[in-house]
Amino acid sequence: MKRILLTASLVALTTVPALAARDQIRIVGSSTVYPFTTAVAEQFGKSTGMKTPVVESTGTGGGMKLFCAGAGEDTPDFTNASRTIKKAEFDDCVKNGVTEIVELEVGFDGLSVAQSKDATPIALTKEQLFKALAKNIPDASGKLIPNPNKTWKDVDASLPDVKIEVLGPPPTSGTRDSFAELALEAGALKNPAMADLKKADAKAFEAVWKSIREDGAYVEAGENDNLIVQKLVANPTALGIFGFSFVEQNANAIKDIPIDGVEAKYETIADGTYKMSRPLFIYVKKQHIGQVPGMAEFIAEYVSDKALGEDGYLADKGLVTLPGEQADKTRAVAKDLTVLKAEDVK
């Protein structure tokens, strides 16, 4: 009944007479959110009889660029994101006439470091990840130097004597942003010299943990997670960076690596035990509602209990669902189409 009322409310809010330039919803953005939005799009197509929305995996940054390019038939209606919109992106949207943006938090995902299922098991800490992948790290005296570590054994004597090779997303990816923040920043703070640097010069500290090495230890593998899986299977000593849900969906080929002694699981992400987790979002171009058919109904489907609920079909796809109060907040924003304010964007 709630879902029916929500649909009715959204339709009532958005029945603006207009000639639709397009009769099919267009969605871009995060590769992590892509499978969830695709599932909603397919269900929407089946249940409404409208055209199934076109969903493209462009990466969070790439999606924001397309989304913020302007309002009109040549621009997307929604963008998926594995992080919140950045202030520079929001400002770009406004500059280009995208002045009404609705932010909907849809769930959580863990950030996983994975290896081939057939590989010798390894466990890592966030501090070890920082020492392995940061472009510059402190030496014994605390002075920043180009990262000299070539093997995992160089990072820590307890780790295997194999070459550091981590395949991950490019700078346009929200997964890359999240990895830097949740793994490398947290790992950097374990080093006393880096903790002191943060106190002395927060911007200099940020520049260090955000800069990933470019000498081949970290391999940018694009937005195609399936390609990374293939490379891990071919090279069992390599590691890959993924969203938790993707690792779950590919458990026949890859497995999660414990970070700081905790494995990424639905339960550990939901209860906060696994620290490398992040919220997931969809952003709505409110100006297109009433212009592109089906947007209100698509939103209603996405936030419905059958999709977003604890036992909904998105949970079956690997989404860590929102707790009750947060889910209620998302549904309230969806119902009212509450526009994101500039002061709420960091």
mmCIF file of C-alpha atoms in Angstrom:
data_model
loop_
_atom_site.group_PDB
_atom_site.id
_atom_site.type_symbol
_atom_site.label_atom_id
_atom_site.label_comp_id
_atom_site.label_asym_id
_atom_site.label_seq_id
_atom_site.Cartn_x
_atom_site.Cartn_y
_atom_site.Cartn_z
ATOM 1 C CA MET A 1 0.000 0.000 0.000
ATOM 2 C CA LYS A 2 2.852 2.410 0.840
ATOM 3 C CA ARG A 3 4.423 1.775 -2.532
ATOM 4 C CA ILE A 4 1.128 2.481 -4.338
ATOM 5 C CA LEU A 5 0.627 5.722 -2.399
ATOM 6 C CA LEU A 6 4.215 6.779 -3.111
ATOM 7 C CA THR A 7 3.765 6.117 -6.828
ATOM 8 C CA ALA A 8 0.543 8.110 -6.842
ATOM 9 C CA SER A 9 2.179 10.994 -4.997
ATOM 10 C CA LEU A 10 5.085 11.117 -7.405
ATOM 11 C CA VAL A 11 2.819 10.991 -10.449
ATOM 12 C CA ALA A 12 0.580 13.707 -9.019
ATOM 13 C CA LEU A 13 3.612 15.907 -8.443
ATOM 14 C CA THR A 14 4.927 15.459 -11.922
ATOM 15 C CA THR A 15 1.994 15.310 -14.347
ATOM 16 C CA VAL A 16 3.175 18.347 -16.280
ATOM 17 C CA PRO A 17 1.797 18.450 -19.835
ATOM 18 C CA ALA A 18 4.769 18.415 -22.202
ATOM 19 C CA LEU A 19 5.891 17.011 -25.465
ATOM 20 C CA ALA A 20 8.477 14.386 -24.611
ATOM 21 C CA ALA A 21 11.643 14.752 -26.667
ATOM 22 C CA ARG A 22 12.542 11.215 -25.590
ATOM 23 C CA ASP A 23 10.316 8.317 -24.650
ATOM 24 C CA GLN A 24 13.051 6.324 -22.879
ATOM 25 C CA ILE A 25 14.868 7.124 -19.655
ATOM 26 C CA ARG A 26 18.655 7.447 -19.903
ATOM 27 C CA ILE A 27 20.921 6.641 -16.947
ATOM 28 C CA VAL A 28 24.727 6.862 -16.649
ATOM 29 C CA GLY A 29 27.316 6.598 -13.873
ATOM 30 C CA SER A 30 28.906 4.217 -11.394
ATOM 31 C CA SER A 31 29.867 0.695 -12.419
ATOM 32 C CA THR A 32 29.185 -0.392 -8.826
ATOM 33 C CA VAL A 33 25.604 0.882 -8.808
ATOM 34 C CA TYR A 34 25.051 -0.232 -12.423
ATOM 35 C CA PRO A 35 23.769 -3.794 -11.672
ATOM 36 C CA PHE A 36 21.284 -2.513 -9.090
ATOM 37 C CA THR A 37 19.899 0.211 -11.329
ATOM 38 C CA THR A 38 19.779 -2.245 -14.234
ATOM 39 C CA ALA A 39 17.677 -4.618 -12.110
ATOM 40 C CA VAL A 40 15.271 -1.783 -11.273
ATOM 41 C CA ALA A 41 15.145 -0.733 -14.934
ATOM 42 C CA GLU A 42 14.241 -4.254 -16.019
ATOM 43 C CA GLN A 43 11.520 -4.552 -13.374
ATOM 44 C CA PHE A 44 10.201 -1.111 -14.356
ATOM 45 C CA GLY A 45 9.975 -2.197 -17.993
ATOM 46 C CA LYS A 46 8.083 -5.364 -17.071
ATOM 47 C CA SER A 47 5.656 -3.782 -14.623
ATOM 48 C CA THR A 48 4.786 -0.546 -16.447
ATOM 49 C CA GLY A 49 4.865 -1.538 -20.092
ATOM 50 C CA MET A 50 7.072 1.500 -20.771
ATOM 51 C CA LYS A 51 10.418 1.212 -22.490
ATOM 52 C CA THR A 52 13.132 -0.227 -20.268
ATOM 53 C CA PRO A 53 15.583 2.579 -19.362
ATOM 54 C CA VAL A 54 18.994 2.605 -21.008
ATOM 55 C CA VAL A 55 21.678 2.201 -18.302
ATOM 56 C CA GLU A 56 25.320 2.903 -19.144
ATOM 57 C CA SER A 57 28.359 2.201 -16.961
ATOM 58 C CA THR A 58 30.554 5.295 -17.297
ATOM 59 C CA GLY A 59 32.066 5.528 -13.822
ATOM 60 C CA THR A 60 30.886 7.972 -11.156
ATOM 61 C CA GLY A 61 33.048 10.870 -12.357
ATOM 62 C CA GLY A 62 32.197 10.272 -16.000
ATOM 63 C CA GLY A 63 28.517 10.040 -15.139
ATOM 64 C CA MET A 64 28.580 13.316 -13.224
ATOM 65 C CA LYS A 65 30.233 15.038 -16.187
ATOM 66 C CA LEU A 66 27.479 13.843 -18.547
ATOM 67 C CA PHE A 67 24.709 14.526 -16.022
ATOM 68 C CA CYS A 68 25.927 18.063 -15.329
ATOM 69 C CA ALA A 69 26.459 18.987 -18.984
ATOM 70 C CA GLY A 70 22.995 20.540 -19.124
ATOM 71 C CA ALA A 71 19.258 19.895 -19.166
ATOM 72 C CA GLY A 72 17.599 18.605 -22.319
ATOM 73 C CA GLU A 73 17.029 15.549 -24.439
ATOM 74 C CA ASP A 74 20.726 15.029 -25.145
ATOM 75 C CA THR A 75 21.619 14.711 -21.445
ATOM 76 C CA PRO A 76 20.969 11.896 -18.932
ATOM 77 C CA ASP A 77 18.002 11.861 -16.577
ATOM 78 C CA PHE A 78 19.760 10.011 -13.735
ATOM 79 C CA THR A 79 23.327 9.249 -12.751
ATOM 80 C CA ASN A 80 24.504 6.450 -10.450
ATOM 81 C CA ALA A 81 27.230 7.267 -7.940
ATOM 82 C CA SER A 82 29.355 5.359 -5.453
ATOM 83 C CA ARG A 83 30.091 8.586 -3.588
ATOM 84 C CA THR A 84 28.323 11.902 -3.007
ATOM 85 C CA ILE A 85 28.414 14.611 -5.640
ATOM 86 C CA LYS A 86 31.469 16.873 -5.275
ATOM 87 C CA LYS A 87 31.144 20.630 -4.851
ATOM 88 C CA ALA A 88 32.928 21.238 -8.164
ATOM 89 C CA GLU A 89 30.475 18.893 -9.904
ATOM 90 C CA PHE A 90 27.486 20.558 -8.256
ATOM 91 C CA ASP A 91 28.767 23.980 -9.293
ATOM 92 C CA ASP A 92 29.290 22.690 -12.834
ATOM 93 C CA CYS A 93 25.698 21.440 -12.898
ATOM 94 C CA VAL A 94 24.362 24.826 -11.794
ATOM 95 C CA LYS A 95 26.544 26.670 -14.308
ATOM 96 C CA ASN A 96 25.094 24.498 -17.086
ATOM 97 C CA GLY A 97 21.494 24.965 -16.001
ATOM 98 C CA VAL A 98 21.007 21.782 -13.973
ATOM 99 C CA THR A 99 19.579 23.594 -10.974
ATOM 100 C CA GLU A 100 17.278 20.954 -9.450
ATOM 101 C CA ILE A 101 19.081 17.805 -8.347
ATOM 102 C CA VAL A 102 17.559 15.162 -6.086
ATOM 103 C CA GLU A 103 19.980 12.912 -4.170
ATOM 104 C CA LEU A 104 18.708 9.451 -3.197
ATOM 105 C CA GLU A 105 20.820 7.181 -1.001
ATOM 106 C CA VAL A 106 19.917 3.626 -2.001
ATOM 107 C CA GLY A 107 22.168 1.351 0.068
ATOM 108 C CA PHE A 108 25.714 0.424 1.006
ATOM 109 C CA ASP A 109 28.584 -1.425 -0.589
ATOM 110 C CA GLY A 110 31.836 -2.675 0.833
ATOM 111 C CA LEU A 111 35.070 -1.914 -0.953
ATOM 112 C CA SER A 112 36.818 -5.233 -1.507
ATOM 113 C CA VAL A 113 40.365 -6.186 -2.340
ATOM 114 C CA ALA A 114 40.130 -9.573 -4.021
ATOM 115 C CA GLN A 115 42.292 -12.277 -5.536
ATOM 116 C CA SER A 116 41.761 -15.331 -7.706
ATOM 117 C CA LYS A 117 39.840 -18.074 -5.936
ATOM 118 C CA ASP A 118 42.759 -20.409 -6.719
ATOM 119 C CA ALA A 119 45.426 -18.059 -5.300
ATOM 120 C CA THR A 120 47.313 -18.633 -2.057
ATOM 121 C CA PRO A 121 45.291 -16.743 0.580
ATOM 122 C CA ILE A 122 46.652 -13.417 1.770
ATOM 123 C CA ALA A 123 45.417 -10.924 4.365
ATOM 124 C CA LEU A 124 46.332 -7.246 4.459
ATOM 125 C CA THR A 125 45.978 -4.152 6.608
ATOM 126 C CA LYS A 126 45.121 -0.646 5.453
ATOM 127 C CA GLU A 127 48.614 0.446 6.520
ATOM 128 C CA GLN A 128 50.144 -2.212 4.242
ATOM 129 C CA LEU A 129 47.940 -1.062 1.363
ATOM 130 C CA PHE A 130 49.172 2.495 1.840
ATOM 131 C CA LYS A 131 52.803 1.359 1.900
ATOM 132 C CA ALA A 132 52.241 -0.707 -1.227
ATOM 133 C CA LEU A 133 50.284 1.742 -3.363
ATOM 134 C CA ALA A 134 50.931 5.355 -2.347
ATOM 135 C CA LYS A 135 53.098 7.292 -4.783
ATOM 136 C CA ASN A 136 55.198 8.687 -1.944
ATOM 137 C CA ILE A 137 55.696 7.229 1.529
ATOM 138 C CA PRO A 138 57.780 8.261 4.545
ATOM 139 C CA ASP A 139 61.184 6.650 5.061
ATOM 140 C CA ALA A 140 62.562 5.639 8.461
ATOM 141 C CA SER A 141 63.279 9.284 9.322
ATOM 142 C CA GLY A 142 59.810 10.437 8.289
ATOM 143 C CA LYS A 143 60.922 12.085 5.038
ATOM 144 C CA LEU A 144 58.637 11.516 2.033
ATOM 145 C CA ILE A 145 60.297 9.550 -0.760
ATOM 146 C CA PRO A 146 59.095 7.872 -3.979
ATOM 147 C CA ASN A 147 57.620 4.484 -3.031
ATOM 148 C CA PRO A 148 60.543 1.999 -3.140
ATOM 149 C CA ASN A 149 58.517 -1.162 -2.416
ATOM 150 C CA LYS A 150 58.586 -3.625 -5.314
ATOM 151 C CA THR A 151 57.254 -6.756 -3.581
ATOM 152 C CA TRP A 152 54.769 -7.396 -0.799
ATOM 153 C CA LYS A 153 57.685 -8.659 1.301
ATOM 154 C CA ASP A 154 59.246 -5.198 0.955
ATOM 155 C CA VAL A 155 56.082 -3.784 2.503
ATOM 156 C CA ASP A 156 56.065 -6.238 5.403
ATOM 157 C CA ALA A 157 58.388 -9.172 6.076
ATOM 158 C CA SER A 158 55.375 -11.388 6.871
ATOM 159 C CA LEU A 159 53.958 -11.020 3.352
ATOM 160 C CA PRO A 160 54.837 -13.079 0.247
ATOM 161 C CA ASP A 161 57.918 -12.295 -1.823
ATOM 162 C CA VAL A 162 55.897 -11.542 -4.971
ATOM 163 C CA LYS A 163 55.641 -8.421 -7.104
ATOM 164 C CA ILE A 164 53.055 -5.839 -6.084
ATOM 165 C CA GLU A 165 50.414 -5.763 -8.800
ATOM 166 C CA VAL A 166 47.009 -4.329 -7.989
ATOM 167 C CA LEU A 167 44.427 -3.825 -10.725
ATOM 168 C CA GLY A 168 41.893 -1.129 -10.065
ATOM 169 C CA PRO A 169 39.681 1.613 -11.422
ATOM 170 C CA PRO A 170 40.804 4.919 -12.992
ATOM 171 C CA PRO A 171 40.540 8.390 -11.392
ATOM 172 C CA THR A 172 37.063 8.920 -12.903
ATOM 173 C CA SER A 173 35.687 6.068 -10.785
ATOM 174 C CA GLY A 174 33.922 6.544 -7.473
ATOM 175 C CA THR A 175 35.462 3.231 -6.415
ATOM 176 C CA ARG A 176 38.922 4.786 -6.877
ATOM 177 C CA ASP A 177 37.903 7.792 -4.750
ATOM 178 C CA SER A 178 36.483 5.527 -2.069
ATOM 179 C CA PHE A 179 39.553 3.293 -2.032
ATOM 180 C CA ALA A 180 41.856 6.272 -1.546
ATOM 181 C CA GLU A 181 39.724 7.635 1.289
ATOM 182 C CA LEU A 182 38.802 4.411 3.082
ATOM 183 C CA ALA A 183 42.029 2.453 2.637
ATOM 184 C CA LEU A 184 44.935 4.767 1.848
ATOM 185 C CA GLU A 185 44.014 7.712 4.072
ATOM 186 C CA ALA A 186 43.221 5.403 6.986
ATOM 187 C CA GLY A 187 46.432 3.454 6.334
ATOM 188 C CA ALA A 188 48.514 6.619 6.148
ATOM 189 C CA LEU A 189 47.299 7.718 9.570
ATOM 190 C CA LYS A 190 48.816 4.567 11.094
ATOM 191 C CA ASN A 191 52.244 6.047 10.347
ATOM 192 C CA PRO A 192 53.352 8.599 13.003
ATOM 193 C CA ALA A 193 55.073 10.825 10.422
ATOM 194 C CA MET A 194 51.905 10.970 8.321
ATOM 195 C CA ALA A 195 49.744 11.658 11.381
ATOM 196 C CA ASP A 196 52.076 14.553 12.233
ATOM 197 C CA LEU A 197 51.868 15.828 8.650
ATOM 198 C CA LYS A 198 48.077 15.925 8.854
ATOM 199 C CA LYS A 199 48.275 18.081 11.980
ATOM 200 C CA ALA A 200 50.867 20.391 10.431
ATOM 201 C CA ASP A 201 49.525 20.636 6.872
ATOM 202 C CA ALA A 202 46.215 18.940 6.093
ATOM 203 C CA LYS A 203 46.437 19.757 2.374
ATOM 204 C CA ALA A 204 49.913 18.248 2.046
ATOM 205 C CA PHE A 205 48.687 15.139 3.868
ATOM 206 C CA GLU A 206 45.701 14.882 1.526
ATOM 207 C CA ALA A 207 47.978 15.147 -1.513
ATOM 208 C CA VAL A 208 49.991 12.156 -0.268
ATOM 209 C CA TRP A 209 47.143 9.726 0.401
ATOM 210 C CA LYS A 210 45.287 10.692 -2.759
ATOM 211 C CA SER A 211 48.289 10.063 -5.011
ATOM 212 C CA ILE A 212 48.580 6.448 -6.176
ATOM 213 C CA ARG A 213 51.864 5.279 -7.680
ATOM 214 C CA GLU A 214 52.258 5.235 -11.467
ATOM 215 C CA ASP A 215 55.200 2.866 -11.898
ATOM 216 C CA GLY A 216 53.206 -0.275 -12.708
ATOM 217 C CA ALA A 217 52.430 -1.541 -9.199
ATOM 218 C CA TYR A 218 48.934 -0.122 -9.575
ATOM 219 C CA VAL A 219 47.364 -0.891 -12.937
ATOM 220 C CA GLU A 220 44.421 1.201 -14.113
ATOM 221 C CA ALA A 221 42.075 -1.360 -15.635
ATOM 222 C CA GLY A 222 39.233 0.922 -16.715
ATOM 223 C CA GLU A 223 35.605 0.641 -15.631
ATOM 224 C CA ASN A 224 35.224 -2.970 -16.814
ATOM 225 C CA ASP A 225 35.315 -5.076 -13.635
ATOM 226 C CA ASN A 226 34.836 -8.268 -15.634
ATOM 227 C CA LEU A 227 38.152 -7.621 -17.369
ATOM 228 C CA ILE A 228 39.896 -7.346 -13.998
ATOM 229 C CA VAL A 229 38.416 -10.710 -12.977
ATOM 230 C CA GLN A 230 39.840 -12.313 -16.110
ATOM 231 C CA LYS A 231 43.270 -10.869 -15.365
ATOM 232 C CA LEU A 232 43.191 -12.113 -11.753
ATOM 233 C CA VAL A 233 42.317 -15.613 -12.918
ATOM 234 C CA ALA A 234 45.208 -15.471 -15.400
ATOM 235 C CA ASN A 235 47.624 -14.083 -12.800
ATOM 236 C CA PRO A 236 46.894 -15.457 -9.295
ATOM 237 C CA THR A 237 49.540 -13.247 -7.639
ATOM 238 C CA ALA A 238 47.724 -10.058 -8.691
ATOM 239 C CA LEU A 239 45.019 -8.361 -6.625
ATOM 240 C CA GLY A 240 41.966 -6.379 -7.743
ATOM 241 C CA ILE A 241 39.806 -3.629 -6.260
ATOM 242 C CA PHE A 242 36.036 -4.050 -6.529
ATOM 243 C CA GLY A 243 32.748 -3.293 -4.884
ATOM 244 C CA PHE A 244 31.692 -6.045 -2.480
ATOM 245 C CA SER A 245 28.578 -6.830 -4.486
ATOM 246 C CA PHE A 246 30.652 -7.559 -7.584
ATOM 247 C CA VAL A 247 32.873 -9.988 -5.647
ATOM 248 C CA GLU A 248 29.726 -11.724 -4.382
ATOM 249 C CA GLN A 249 28.419 -12.070 -7.923
ATOM 250 C CA ASN A 250 31.742 -13.536 -9.117
ATOM 251 C CA ALA A 251 32.465 -15.851 -6.183
ATOM 252 C CA ASN A 252 33.141 -18.685 -8.605
ATOM 253 C CA ALA A 253 36.300 -16.886 -9.776
ATOM 254 C CA ILE A 254 37.487 -14.472 -7.073
ATOM 255 C CA LYS A 255 37.513 -14.197 -3.289
ATOM 256 C CA ASP A 256 37.664 -11.349 -0.810
ATOM 257 C CA ILE A 257 40.843 -10.623 1.174
ATOM 258 C CA PRO A 258 40.443 -9.830 4.901
ATOM 259 C CA ILE A 259 41.420 -6.230 5.686
ATOM 260 C CA ASP A 260 42.572 -5.566 9.246
ATOM 261 C CA GLY A 261 41.356 -9.070 10.080
ATOM 262 C CA VAL A 262 37.771 -8.565 8.888
ATOM 263 C CA GLU A 263 36.216 -10.015 5.743
ATOM 264 C CA ALA A 264 33.783 -8.013 3.644
ATOM 265 C CA LYS A 265 30.411 -9.691 4.154
ATOM 266 C CA TYR A 266 26.818 -8.490 4.120
ATOM 267 C CA GLU A 267 26.730 -8.705 7.920
ATOM 268 C CA THR A 268 30.057 -6.964 8.593
ATOM 269 C CA ILE A 269 29.214 -4.111 6.218
ATOM 270 C CA ALA A 270 25.715 -3.697 7.647
ATOM 271 C CA ASP A 271 26.893 -3.607 11.265
ATOM 272 C CA GLY A 272 29.926 -1.401 10.576
ATOM 273 C CA THR A 273 32.559 -3.982 11.562
ATOM 274 C CA TYR A 274 34.057 -3.850 8.089
ATOM 275 C CA LYS A 275 35.429 -0.328 7.865
ATOM 276 C CA MET A 276 35.912 -0.110 4.100
ATOM 277 C CA SER A 277 32.261 0.499 3.233
ATOM 278 C CA ARG A 278 30.431 3.374 1.524
ATOM 279 C CA PRO A 279 26.932 4.601 0.699
ATOM 280 C CA LEU A 280 25.571 4.370 -2.845
ATOM 281 C CA PHE A 281 23.399 6.962 -4.577
ATOM 282 C CA ILE A 282 21.324 7.827 -7.593
ATOM 283 C CA TYR A 283 20.944 11.464 -8.629
ATOM 284 C CA VAL A 284 17.789 12.683 -10.354
ATOM 285 C CA LYS A 285 17.521 15.592 -12.793
ATOM 286 C CA LYS A 286 14.214 16.938 -11.499
ATOM 287 C CA GLN A 287 13.851 19.287 -14.470
ATOM 288 C CA HIS A 288 13.366 16.229 -16.707
ATOM 289 C CA ILE A 289 10.431 14.884 -14.683
ATOM 290 C CA GLY A 290 7.310 15.542 -16.689
ATOM 291 C CA GLN A 291 9.412 15.876 -19.826
ATOM 292 C CA VAL A 292 10.730 12.310 -20.082
ATOM 293 C CA PRO A 293 7.959 9.740 -19.507
ATOM 294 C CA GLY A 294 8.266 7.319 -16.611
ATOM 295 C CA MET A 295 10.779 9.091 -14.384
ATOM 296 C CA ALA A 296 8.387 9.357 -11.437
ATOM 297 C CA GLU A 297 7.385 5.712 -11.788
ATOM 298 C CA PHE A 298 11.030 4.655 -12.044
ATOM 299 C CA ILE A 299 11.870 6.481 -8.800
ATOM 300 C CA ALA A 300 8.891 4.871 -7.090
ATOM 301 C CA GLU A 301 10.038 1.424 -8.224
ATOM 302 C CA TYR A 302 13.587 2.054 -6.990
ATOM 303 C CA VAL A 303 12.550 3.079 -3.471
ATOM 304 C CA SER A 304 9.768 0.501 -3.143
ATOM 305 C CA ASP A 305 10.006 -2.114 -0.417
ATOM 306 C CA LYS A 306 10.111 -4.911 -2.988
ATOM 307 C CA ALA A 307 13.307 -3.367 -4.416
ATOM 308 C CA LEU A 308 14.997 -1.557 -1.535
ATOM 309 C CA GLY A 309 13.635 -3.582 1.366
ATOM 310 C CA GLU A 310 15.675 -5.963 3.506
ATOM 311 C CA ASP A 311 14.286 -8.900 1.529
ATOM 312 C CA GLY A 312 13.986 -7.014 -1.753
ATOM 313 C CA TYR A 313 15.371 -8.033 -5.105
ATOM 314 C CA LEU A 314 18.293 -5.586 -4.800
ATOM 315 C CA ALA A 315 19.471 -7.382 -1.657
ATOM 316 C CA ASP A 316 19.456 -10.570 -3.729
ATOM 317 C CA LYS A 317 21.773 -8.742 -6.149
ATOM 318 C CA GLY A 318 24.232 -8.004 -3.327
ATOM 319 C CA LEU A 319 23.134 -4.538 -2.193
ATOM 320 C CA VAL A 320 23.547 -3.972 1.541
ATOM 321 C CA THR A 321 20.167 -2.417 2.232
ATOM 322 C CA LEU A 322 19.486 0.699 4.274
ATOM 323 C CA PRO A 323 18.360 0.373 7.914
ATOM 324 C CA GLY A 324 14.725 1.335 8.555
ATOM 325 C CA GLU A 325 15.156 5.020 9.400
ATOM 326 C CA GLN A 326 17.527 5.664 6.510
ATOM 327 C CA ALA A 327 15.218 3.854 4.110
ATOM 328 C CA ASP A 328 12.321 5.993 5.353
ATOM 329 C CA LYS A 329 14.402 9.133 4.784
ATOM 330 C CA THR A 330 15.182 8.086 1.201
ATOM 331 C CA ARG A 331 11.501 7.394 0.530
ATOM 332 C CA ALA A 332 10.544 10.802 1.952
ATOM 333 C CA VAL A 333 13.059 12.553 -0.317
ATOM 334 C CA ALA A 334 11.753 10.531 -3.266
ATOM 335 C CA LYS A 335 8.133 11.369 -2.470
ATOM 336 C CA ASP A 336 8.762 15.101 -2.065
ATOM 337 C CA LEU A 337 11.494 15.291 -4.720
ATOM 338 C CA THR A 338 13.535 17.343 -2.266
ATOM 339 C CA VAL A 339 16.163 19.343 -4.125
ATOM 340 C CA LEU A 340 19.787 19.171 -2.971
ATOM 341 C CA LYS A 341 20.985 22.491 -1.518
ATOM 342 C CA ALA A 342 24.401 23.985 -2.218
ATOM 343 C CA GLU A 343 25.201 24.209 1.491
ATOM 344 C CA ASP A 344 24.712 20.442 1.841
ATOM 345 C CA VAL A 345 27.388 19.655 -0.755
ATOM 346 C CA LYS A 346 30.974 19.342 0.443
#
